[in-house]
Amino acid sequence: LIRAADGTLHAFNATCTHLNCTVQYRSDWEKIWCACHGSRFDTATGANESGPAPRPLQSWKVEVSEKGEIFVTRA
Ligand code: FES
């Protein structure tokens, strides 16, 4: 789950689409990154931008209730 600078929330499956390593957020690059083979993904769309990952990260649906509770579900 990532909160963009404009407050928008984005959620993705943290499993890399290359060989299933767990991805992580790199604040220095402002990208989602896979340490196994260096794939990088866009933080707003999950698009694969570089490295061997063949597909975008699976995005999940984010909803915020009136109480501010955050719900993430598989889209
Ligand atoms: Fe993520 Fe290879 S498993 S780049």
Short mmCIF file of C-alpha atoms in Angstrom, two decimals, residues 49-75:
data_model
loop_
_atom_site.label_atom_id
_atom_site.label_comp_id
_atom_site.label_asym_id
_atom_site.label_seq_id
_atom_site.Cartn_x
_atom_site.Cartn_y
_atom_site.Cartn_z
CA GLU A 49 9.50 -0.08 -16.17
CA SER A 50 12.87 -1.82 -16.22
CA GLY A 51 14.50 -5.12 -15.42
CA PRO A 52 13.36 -8.63 -16.33
CA ALA A 53 9.81 -8.47 -14.92
CA PRO A 54 7.51 -9.24 -17.88
CA ARG A 55 4.27 -7.80 -16.51
CA PRO A 56 2.97 -5.06 -14.18
CA LEU A 57 2.32 -5.83 -10.54
CA GLN A 58 -1.22 -6.97 -9.86
CA SER A 59 -3.11 -3.94 -8.58
CA TRP A 60 -5.64 -4.19 -5.81
CA LYS A 61 -8.68 -2.04 -5.08
CA VAL A 62 -8.39 0.56 -2.29
CA GLU A 63 -11.39 2.07 -0.54
CA VAL A 64 -11.42 4.49 2.40
CA SER A 65 -14.46 4.56 4.68
CA GLU A 66 -15.96 7.71 6.19
CA LYS A 67 -14.10 6.80 9.41
CA GLY A 68 -10.80 6.71 7.52
CA GLU A 69 -10.51 2.95 7.56
CA ILE A 70 -8.59 1.60 4.58
CA PHE A 71 -9.84 -1.52 2.82
CA VAL A 72 -7.70 -3.30 0.25
CA THR A 73 -9.29 -6.03 -1.83
CA ARG A 74 -8.30 -7.97 -4.89
CA ALA A 75 -9.81 -6.16 -7.86
#
